[in-house]
Amino acid sequence: MSTSTRLVHIDALRGLAVLLMVLVHAAATWEPTFSGGFLLLGVVVSGAGGLAAPLFVALLGWGLYQRALTFQQRAVRAGWLFFFQFVINLSAPHLFEPWTPGVLSLMGLLVLIEPAWRPLFQTSKSAKRSFATVVLLTFFLSVPLSPYQGPSVWESRIDTPNIVWLMKHLTLTGLYPLFPWIVFCFFGTFVASQNNDDKHKGLLTIFTMGLVVSIAVLAISTSRGEVWALPTGDAALTFFPAN
């Protein structure tokens, strides 16, 4: 694909991701009470806003597949992402510490380590195998690794007193750790590697799996008398922290 050609639908998805990010950050900052007639609004905000970060990371994976970056290009892009994460943290001290890793630092890390995983997606067939393997590994490792991923407490996931904690939050215990968020980057790369027919089949399969999981979580939360989704608070699905 020519890197000089702008794709309208990709630009539209980027704009949508920004809009969703603003939506969910506003809800988490003001923490409106979602009860009674506002419960449906809370579910919509959480469900839609929760797509923002996965969409950003998936679009990053899609973009990285389009062209191979030189070491200098990779370093510059990652550096800007880390810098703007720092700026965002300073602009929201009620949510983050200055060095708290976030979605932008996750994207910066993915850009830096791209040479390690890019060969997995060189062909359409290898991309299918690689993506399926990563999804299955993530699914089966999530439970045994959960004790090492830290508590689902906001303060614990933003506390970054030194570089050791910064690296832990970047890779495993933070708000957007490399594991398991790398799956969304691989999803974007997988989509980019497929031809139109395979792409439609793959997306339909992934959509069906996601819908089944969402319905299962809804059923479980309903049976336990829990709220299904909220921007933050006590619910089966929350955006802060992402679960």
PDB file of N, CA and C in Angstrom, residues 1-8:
ATOM      1  N   MET A   1       0.840  -1.196   0.000  1.00  0.00           N
ATOM      2  CA  MET A   1       0.000   0.000   0.000  1.00  0.00           C
ATOM      3  C   MET A   1       0.872   1.242   0.000  1.00  0.00           C
ATOM      4  N   SER A   2       0.504   2.227  -0.758  1.00  0.00           N
ATOM      5  CA  SER A   2       1.246   3.474  -0.793  1.00  0.00           C
ATOM      6  C   SER A   2       1.053   4.231   0.501  1.00  0.00           C
ATOM      7  N   THR A   3       2.168   4.646   1.108  1.00  0.00           N
ATOM      8  CA  THR A   3       2.087   5.348   2.374  1.00  0.00           C
ATOM      9  C   THR A   3       1.619   6.779   2.200  1.00  0.00           C
ATOM     10  N   SER A   4       1.555   7.280   0.944  1.00  0.00           N
ATOM     11  CA  SER A   4       1.132   8.657   0.707  1.00  0.00           C
ATOM     12  C   SER A   4      -0.376   8.776   0.563  1.00  0.00           C
ATOM     13  N   THR A   5      -1.061   7.654   0.469  1.00  0.00           N
ATOM     14  CA  THR A   5      -2.504   7.669   0.287  1.00  0.00           C
ATOM     15  C   THR A   5      -3.207   7.723   1.633  1.00  0.00           C
ATOM     16  N   ARG A   6      -4.088   8.716   1.797  1.00  0.00           N
ATOM     17  CA  ARG A   6      -4.865   8.833   3.021  1.00  0.00           C
ATOM     18  C   ARG A   6      -6.122   7.986   2.895  1.00  0.00           C
ATOM     19  N   LEU A   7      -6.400   7.191   3.895  1.00  0.00           N
ATOM     20  CA  LEU A   7      -7.605   6.377   3.913  1.00  0.00           C
ATOM     21  C   LEU A   7      -8.628   7.052   4.815  1.00  0.00           C
ATOM     22  N   VAL A   8      -9.764   7.409   4.229  1.00  0.00           N
ATOM     23  CA  VAL A   8     -10.769   8.178   4.956  1.00  0.00           C
ATOM     24  C   VAL A   8     -11.292   7.401   6.157  1.00  0.00           C
TER      25      VAL A   8
END
